[in-house]
Short mmCIF file of C-alpha atoms in Angstrom, two decimals:
data_model
loop_
_atom_site.label_atom_id
_atom_site.label_comp_id
_atom_site.label_asym_id
_atom_site.label_seq_id
_atom_site.Cartn_x
_atom_site.Cartn_y
_atom_site.Cartn_z
CA MET Y 1 75.72 -47.05 -6.11
CA GLY Y 2 76.32 -49.44 -8.97
CA ASN Y 3 73.50 -48.61 -11.41
CA PHE Y 4 75.17 -50.88 -13.94
CA ALA Y 5 74.00 -51.84 -17.42
CA LEU Y 6 75.76 -55.21 -17.10
CA ARG Y 7 75.74 -57.76 -14.28
CA TYR Y 8 79.13 -57.70 -12.57
CA ALA Y 9 80.45 -60.21 -10.04
CA PRO Y 10 83.59 -59.81 -7.88
CA HIS Y 11 85.67 -62.80 -6.82
CA LEU Y 12 86.38 -64.33 -3.43
CA GLY Y 13 89.93 -65.32 -4.40
CA TYR Y 14 91.17 -66.79 -7.67
CA VAL Y 15 94.99 -67.12 -7.36
CA SER Y 16 95.27 -66.53 -3.63
CA PRO Y 17 92.36 -66.90 -1.19
CA THR Y 18 92.13 -63.09 -0.91
CA PRO Y 19 88.74 -61.67 -1.97
CA LEU Y 20 88.65 -58.75 -4.41
CA PHE Y 21 87.39 -56.27 -1.81
CA ALA Y 22 89.34 -57.65 1.15
CA LEU Y 23 90.44 -54.26 2.51
CA SER Y 24 87.09 -52.55 2.00
CA VAL Y 25 85.17 -55.31 3.79
CA GLY Y 26 87.83 -55.86 6.44
CA SER Y 27 86.65 -59.36 7.24
CA ALA Y 28 87.33 -62.89 5.99
CA ASP Y 29 83.67 -63.80 6.57
CA LEU Y 30 82.25 -64.65 3.14
CA TYR Y 31 78.80 -63.43 4.19
CA GLU Y 32 80.16 -59.91 4.71
CA HIS Y 33 81.53 -59.90 1.17
CA PHE Y 34 78.06 -60.71 -0.14
CA ARG Y 35 76.69 -57.82 1.93
CA PHE Y 36 79.28 -55.47 0.43
CA ALA Y 37 78.64 -56.67 -3.13
CA SER Y 38 74.90 -56.22 -2.76
CA ALA Y 39 75.29 -52.73 -1.31
CA HIS Y 40 77.42 -51.68 -4.28
CA GLY Y 41 75.11 -52.93 -6.99
CA PHE Y 42 76.88 -56.12 -8.00
CA ALA Y 43 74.74 -58.95 -9.36
CA GLY Y 44 76.78 -61.94 -8.26
CA MET Y 45 79.84 -63.39 -6.59
CA PHE Y 46 82.21 -66.09 -7.71
CA ASP Y 47 84.66 -68.38 -5.99
CA PRO Y 48 86.42 -70.73 -8.44
CA TRP Y 49 87.57 -72.99 -5.63
CA ILE Y 50 84.31 -73.19 -3.70
CA VAL Y 51 84.34 -76.98 -4.13
CA SER Y 52 87.33 -77.08 -1.73
CA ARG Y 53 85.86 -74.77 0.94
CA PRO Y 54 85.23 -76.23 4.40
CA GLY Y 55 81.59 -76.90 5.23
CA ALA Y 56 81.24 -73.86 7.49
CA GLU Y 57 82.48 -71.50 4.75
CA LEU Y 58 80.23 -73.12 2.17
CA ALA Y 59 77.29 -72.56 4.52
CA ARG Y 60 78.18 -68.84 4.82
CA PHE Y 61 78.47 -68.65 1.02
CA LYS Y 62 75.00 -70.15 0.63
CA SER Y 63 73.57 -67.81 3.26
CA GLY Y 64 75.02 -64.81 1.46
CA LEU Y 65 73.57 -65.96 -1.85
CA HIS Y 66 70.13 -66.44 -0.35
CA ASP Y 67 69.95 -63.36 1.85
CA PHE Y 68 71.25 -60.85 -0.72
CA GLY Y 69 69.78 -62.42 -3.85
CA LEU Y 70 73.05 -62.70 -5.74
CA GLU Y 71 74.04 -65.19 -8.44
CA THR Y 72 76.96 -67.61 -8.26
CA GLY Y 73 79.59 -67.21 -10.94
CA THR Y 74 82.06 -69.68 -12.41
CA ILE Y 75 83.29 -72.68 -10.42
CA ALA Y 76 86.41 -74.66 -11.37
CA CYS Y 77 85.68 -78.18 -12.55
CA ALA Y 78 88.40 -79.59 -10.28
CA PRO Y 79 90.31 -78.51 -7.16
CA PHE Y 80 93.33 -76.22 -7.62
CA GLU Y 81 95.86 -78.98 -6.96
CA GLU Y 82 94.47 -81.01 -9.86
CA ILE Y 83 94.74 -78.24 -12.48
CA HIS Y 84 98.31 -79.08 -13.52
CA ARG Y 85 97.64 -82.80 -13.97
CA PRO Y 86 97.09 -83.78 -17.63
CA LEU Y 87 93.85 -85.59 -16.86
CA TRP Y 88 91.91 -84.20 -19.83
CA VAL Y 89 94.51 -85.31 -22.39
CA SER Y 90 95.45 -88.68 -20.92
CA GLY Y 91 94.40 -91.89 -22.60
CA ARG Y 92 94.54 -93.82 -19.33
CA THR Y 93 91.22 -95.09 -18.01
CA GLU Y 94 92.02 -94.10 -14.42
CA ASP Y 95 92.79 -90.50 -15.45
CA ARG Y 96 89.56 -90.24 -17.44
CA GLU Y 97 87.61 -91.57 -14.47
CA ALA Y 98 89.38 -89.11 -12.15
CA ILE Y 99 88.52 -86.00 -14.18
CA LEU Y 100 84.94 -87.12 -14.71
CA ALA Y 101 84.57 -87.68 -10.97
CA HIS Y 102 85.77 -84.10 -10.39
CA VAL Y 103 83.33 -82.78 -12.98
CA GLU Y 104 80.48 -84.71 -11.38
CA ARG Y 105 81.23 -83.30 -7.93
CA SER Y 106 81.67 -79.72 -9.17
CA ALA Y 107 78.61 -79.87 -11.42
CA ARG Y 108 76.46 -81.12 -8.55
CA LEU Y 109 77.65 -78.22 -6.36
CA ALA Y 110 77.20 -75.74 -9.21
CA HIS Y 111 73.63 -76.89 -9.70
CA ASP Y 112 73.00 -76.58 -5.96
CA LEU Y 113 74.40 -73.02 -5.90
CA GLY Y 114 72.86 -71.89 -9.17
CA SER Y 115 76.17 -71.51 -11.00
CA ARG Y 116 75.96 -71.74 -14.78
CA THR Y 117 79.60 -72.46 -15.63
CA LEU Y 118 82.40 -74.88 -14.77
CA ALA Y 119 85.87 -73.65 -15.75
CA VAL Y 120 88.00 -76.21 -17.62
CA LEU Y 121 91.78 -75.74 -17.80
CA VAL Y 122 93.44 -78.33 -20.04
CA ALA Y 123 96.97 -79.20 -18.90
CA SER Y 124 99.36 -80.70 -21.44
CA SER Y 125 101.26 -83.95 -20.93
CA GLY Y 126 104.29 -82.32 -22.50
CA ASP Y 127 106.48 -84.58 -24.62
CA ASP Y 128 104.76 -87.76 -23.43
CA GLN Y 129 102.13 -87.51 -26.22
CA THR Y 130 101.82 -85.81 -29.57
CA ARG Y 131 99.57 -82.76 -29.72
CA PRO Y 132 97.05 -84.47 -32.04
CA SER Y 133 96.82 -87.37 -29.58
CA GLN Y 134 96.25 -84.99 -26.66
CA LEU Y 135 93.56 -83.09 -28.55
CA ALA Y 136 91.82 -86.33 -29.52
CA ASN Y 137 91.79 -87.50 -25.90
CA ALA Y 138 90.60 -84.10 -24.69
CA ARG Y 139 87.77 -84.19 -27.22
CA GLU Y 140 86.62 -87.59 -25.95
CA ALA Y 141 86.90 -86.56 -22.30
CA LEU Y 142 84.99 -83.33 -22.91
CA ASN Y 143 82.25 -85.22 -24.70
CA ASP Y 144 81.88 -87.51 -21.67
CA ALA Y 145 81.99 -84.52 -19.33
CA ALA Y 146 79.34 -82.76 -21.43
CA ASP Y 147 76.93 -85.58 -20.59
CA ILE Y 148 77.45 -84.80 -16.91
CA ALA Y 149 77.20 -81.03 -17.42
CA GLU Y 150 73.94 -81.32 -19.30
CA ARG Y 151 72.47 -83.51 -16.61
CA TYR Y 152 73.15 -80.75 -14.06
CA GLN Y 153 72.25 -77.93 -16.47
CA VAL Y 154 75.67 -76.29 -16.45
CA VAL Y 155 78.17 -75.40 -19.17
CA LEU Y 156 81.82 -76.42 -19.41
CA GLY Y 157 83.80 -73.24 -20.10
CA ILE Y 158 87.19 -73.89 -21.72
CA GLU Y 159 89.73 -71.36 -20.44
CA PRO Y 160 92.91 -71.06 -22.53
CA LEU Y 161 95.86 -69.29 -20.93
CA VAL Y 162 99.60 -68.75 -20.91
CA ALA Y 163 99.69 -67.37 -17.37
CA LEU Y 164 100.13 -70.91 -16.05
CA PRO Y 165 102.91 -73.10 -17.49
CA GLY Y 166 102.15 -76.38 -19.19
CA MET Y 167 98.69 -75.63 -20.60
CA LEU Y 168 97.68 -77.26 -23.88
CA LEU Y 169 95.47 -74.42 -25.17
CA ARG Y 170 97.53 -71.23 -25.40
CA SER Y 171 95.24 -69.18 -27.63
CA ALA Y 172 91.53 -68.40 -27.66
CA TYR Y 173 91.51 -69.63 -31.25
CA GLU Y 174 93.01 -72.98 -30.22
CA ALA Y 175 90.29 -73.31 -27.59
CA ALA Y 176 87.66 -72.46 -30.22
CA GLU Y 177 88.97 -75.22 -32.51
CA LEU Y 178 88.62 -77.79 -29.72
CA ILE Y 179 85.14 -76.52 -28.81
CA GLU Y 180 84.05 -76.87 -32.41
CA LEU Y 181 85.51 -80.39 -32.57
CA VAL Y 182 83.52 -81.41 -29.49
CA ASN Y 183 80.43 -79.75 -30.97
CA ARG Y 184 78.27 -79.84 -27.85
CA PRO Y 185 76.15 -76.87 -26.67
CA SER Y 186 77.39 -77.42 -23.14
CA VAL Y 187 81.06 -76.85 -24.11
CA ARG Y 188 81.88 -73.18 -24.60
CA LEU Y 189 84.62 -70.56 -24.14
CA ILE Y 190 85.55 -68.46 -21.11
CA PHE Y 191 86.61 -65.05 -22.45
CA ASP Y 192 89.15 -63.65 -19.98
CA THR Y 193 90.35 -60.27 -21.24
CA GLY Y 194 93.71 -60.55 -19.48
CA HIS Y 195 94.46 -63.96 -20.93
CA VAL Y 196 93.21 -63.02 -24.41
CA ALA Y 197 95.37 -59.88 -24.46
CA SER Y 198 98.42 -61.91 -23.44
CA MET Y 199 97.77 -64.70 -25.94
CA ASP Y 200 96.14 -63.17 -28.98
CA GLY Y 201 96.72 -59.43 -29.03
CA SER Y 202 93.58 -57.47 -29.89
CA VAL Y 203 90.85 -58.33 -27.41
CA LEU Y 204 88.22 -56.68 -29.60
CA ASP Y 205 89.23 -58.68 -32.68
CA VAL Y 206 88.99 -61.94 -30.74
CA GLN Y 207 85.65 -60.91 -29.27
CA ARG Y 208 84.22 -60.21 -32.71
CA ALA Y 209 85.52 -63.51 -34.07
CA LEU Y 210 84.53 -65.81 -31.21
CA GLU Y 211 81.66 -64.20 -29.29
CA GLY Y 212 79.23 -66.86 -30.52
CA LEU Y 213 81.18 -69.44 -28.50
CA VAL Y 214 81.51 -67.44 -25.25
CA CYS Y 215 79.66 -68.57 -22.12
CA VAL Y 216 81.06 -66.00 -19.67
CA TYR Y 217 83.28 -62.91 -19.71
CA GLN Y 218 85.99 -62.22 -17.12
CA LEU Y 219 87.61 -58.79 -16.84
CA ALA Y 220 91.22 -57.96 -16.03
CA ASP Y 221 93.11 -54.98 -17.42
CA MET Y 222 96.62 -55.31 -18.79
CA PRO Y 223 99.43 -55.18 -18.12
CA GLY Y 224 99.33 -56.70 -14.64
CA ARG Y 225 95.77 -58.10 -14.38
CA THR Y 226 94.65 -54.92 -12.64
CA GLU Y 227 91.24 -53.27 -12.26
CA PRO Y 228 89.46 -52.22 -15.48
CA GLY Y 229 90.59 -48.71 -16.33
CA ALA Y 230 94.04 -49.03 -14.76
CA GLY Y 231 95.64 -50.53 -17.88
CA ASN Y 232 95.37 -50.13 -21.63
CA LEU Y 233 92.43 -52.33 -22.70
CA ASP Y 234 89.41 -50.68 -24.32
CA PHE Y 235 86.69 -51.86 -21.96
CA PRO Y 236 83.99 -49.38 -23.06
CA ALA Y 237 84.14 -50.83 -26.59
CA LEU Y 238 84.13 -54.45 -25.41
CA LEU Y 239 81.28 -53.92 -22.94
CA ALA Y 240 79.26 -51.86 -25.42
CA ARG Y 241 79.23 -54.93 -27.67
CA LEU Y 242 77.87 -57.01 -24.78
CA ILE Y 243 75.15 -54.47 -24.05
CA GLY Y 244 74.25 -54.27 -27.72
CA SER Y 245 73.94 -58.06 -27.97
CA ASP Y 246 71.74 -58.15 -24.83
CA TYR Y 247 74.22 -60.32 -22.95
CA ARG Y 248 72.62 -61.16 -19.59
CA GLY Y 249 75.21 -63.45 -18.02
CA LEU Y 250 77.55 -62.36 -15.28
CA VAL Y 251 80.64 -60.31 -16.13
CA GLU Y 252 83.17 -61.59 -13.61
CA LEU Y 253 85.85 -59.34 -12.13
CA GLU Y 254 88.87 -61.64 -12.08
CA HIS Y 255 91.65 -59.17 -11.35
CA GLY Y 256 93.89 -57.80 -8.66
CA TRP Y 257 94.64 -54.15 -7.89
CA SER Y 258 97.17 -51.63 -9.18
CA GLU Y 259 97.77 -50.80 -5.50
CA ASN Y 260 96.68 -52.70 -2.41
CA SER Y 261 94.55 -50.23 -0.49
CA ALA Y 262 90.93 -49.65 0.42
CA ALA Y 263 91.14 -46.37 -1.50
CA THR Y 264 92.17 -48.21 -4.67
CA GLU Y 265 89.28 -50.64 -4.21
CA ALA Y 266 86.82 -47.77 -3.85
CA ALA Y 267 88.30 -46.02 -6.87
CA GLY Y 268 88.02 -49.30 -8.80
CA ILE Y 269 84.25 -49.33 -8.27
CA ARG Y 270 84.01 -45.74 -9.52
CA LEU Y 271 86.12 -46.64 -12.57
CA LEU Y 272 83.85 -49.58 -13.33
CA GLU Y 273 80.77 -47.37 -13.03
CA SER Y 274 82.34 -44.90 -15.46
CA ILE Y 275 83.36 -47.61 -17.94
CA ASP Y 276 79.92 -49.18 -17.77
CA ALA Y 277 78.27 -45.78 -18.38
CA GLN Y 278 80.54 -45.14 -21.37
CA ALA Y 279 79.67 -48.59 -22.75
CA ARG Y 280 75.96 -47.91 -22.30
CA HIS Y 281 76.31 -44.61 -24.17
CA ARG Y 282 78.21 -46.26 -27.04
CA ALA Y 283 75.66 -49.06 -27.30
CA ALA Y 284 72.81 -46.55 -27.43
CA GLY Y 285 74.49 -44.41 -30.07
#
């Protein structure tokens, strides 16, 4: 199974701690999810909140990586509870030190696990600061964080979104403007199809405009952030462009399910195989 043209990676929980294939695996043991992913032809696994896992779970994660030869996907640059704090946009020394300490810790773990990307979500301070002031502070903080990222050989992936309230960057194009202001090779864009569709409309138009800035792709169909093929996004066209450009990074499956059942999970793998095959055919033609 899973003779894929691209290198897909399921998640171990991104909003809730529930892994993507929870019902198919039938176990909370992270190692068993690596076994399942390997058996179905996936190339990696990602857990955005791995930095907050207890030591025993981190050890099982590492064992799964090693034993099944999979790659680690994106890791959040800070724990979940810190995401809504406006640390990136603050001008206060203590806030800058706090976010850089989080980046240091996450980058060190990413390097240890072989992850290439740290996800950066930039919370706004609301009416406490003007937008130009927030962007200027974010630019400075990202430049400092880029020094850390480059030391650990990872990339900071800016992830714009409207799914969470209070975020500063609410368009892929706004994220691109900040990335270009920072102008560091270690600061790039996370292209999440669900977020892009919600923020900017045509996913394919945004892909064509910004693909030179993208460090990793994350797939979720819309509406509802469901499995690819269950919504209305044109994944064969998007993935054909990745195949044609010889993209070799992970393509992360950051979605839920149209229905919560083991049958839906199994059908989701078959849908992904079909979409990937269609993309391969388009890229070849």
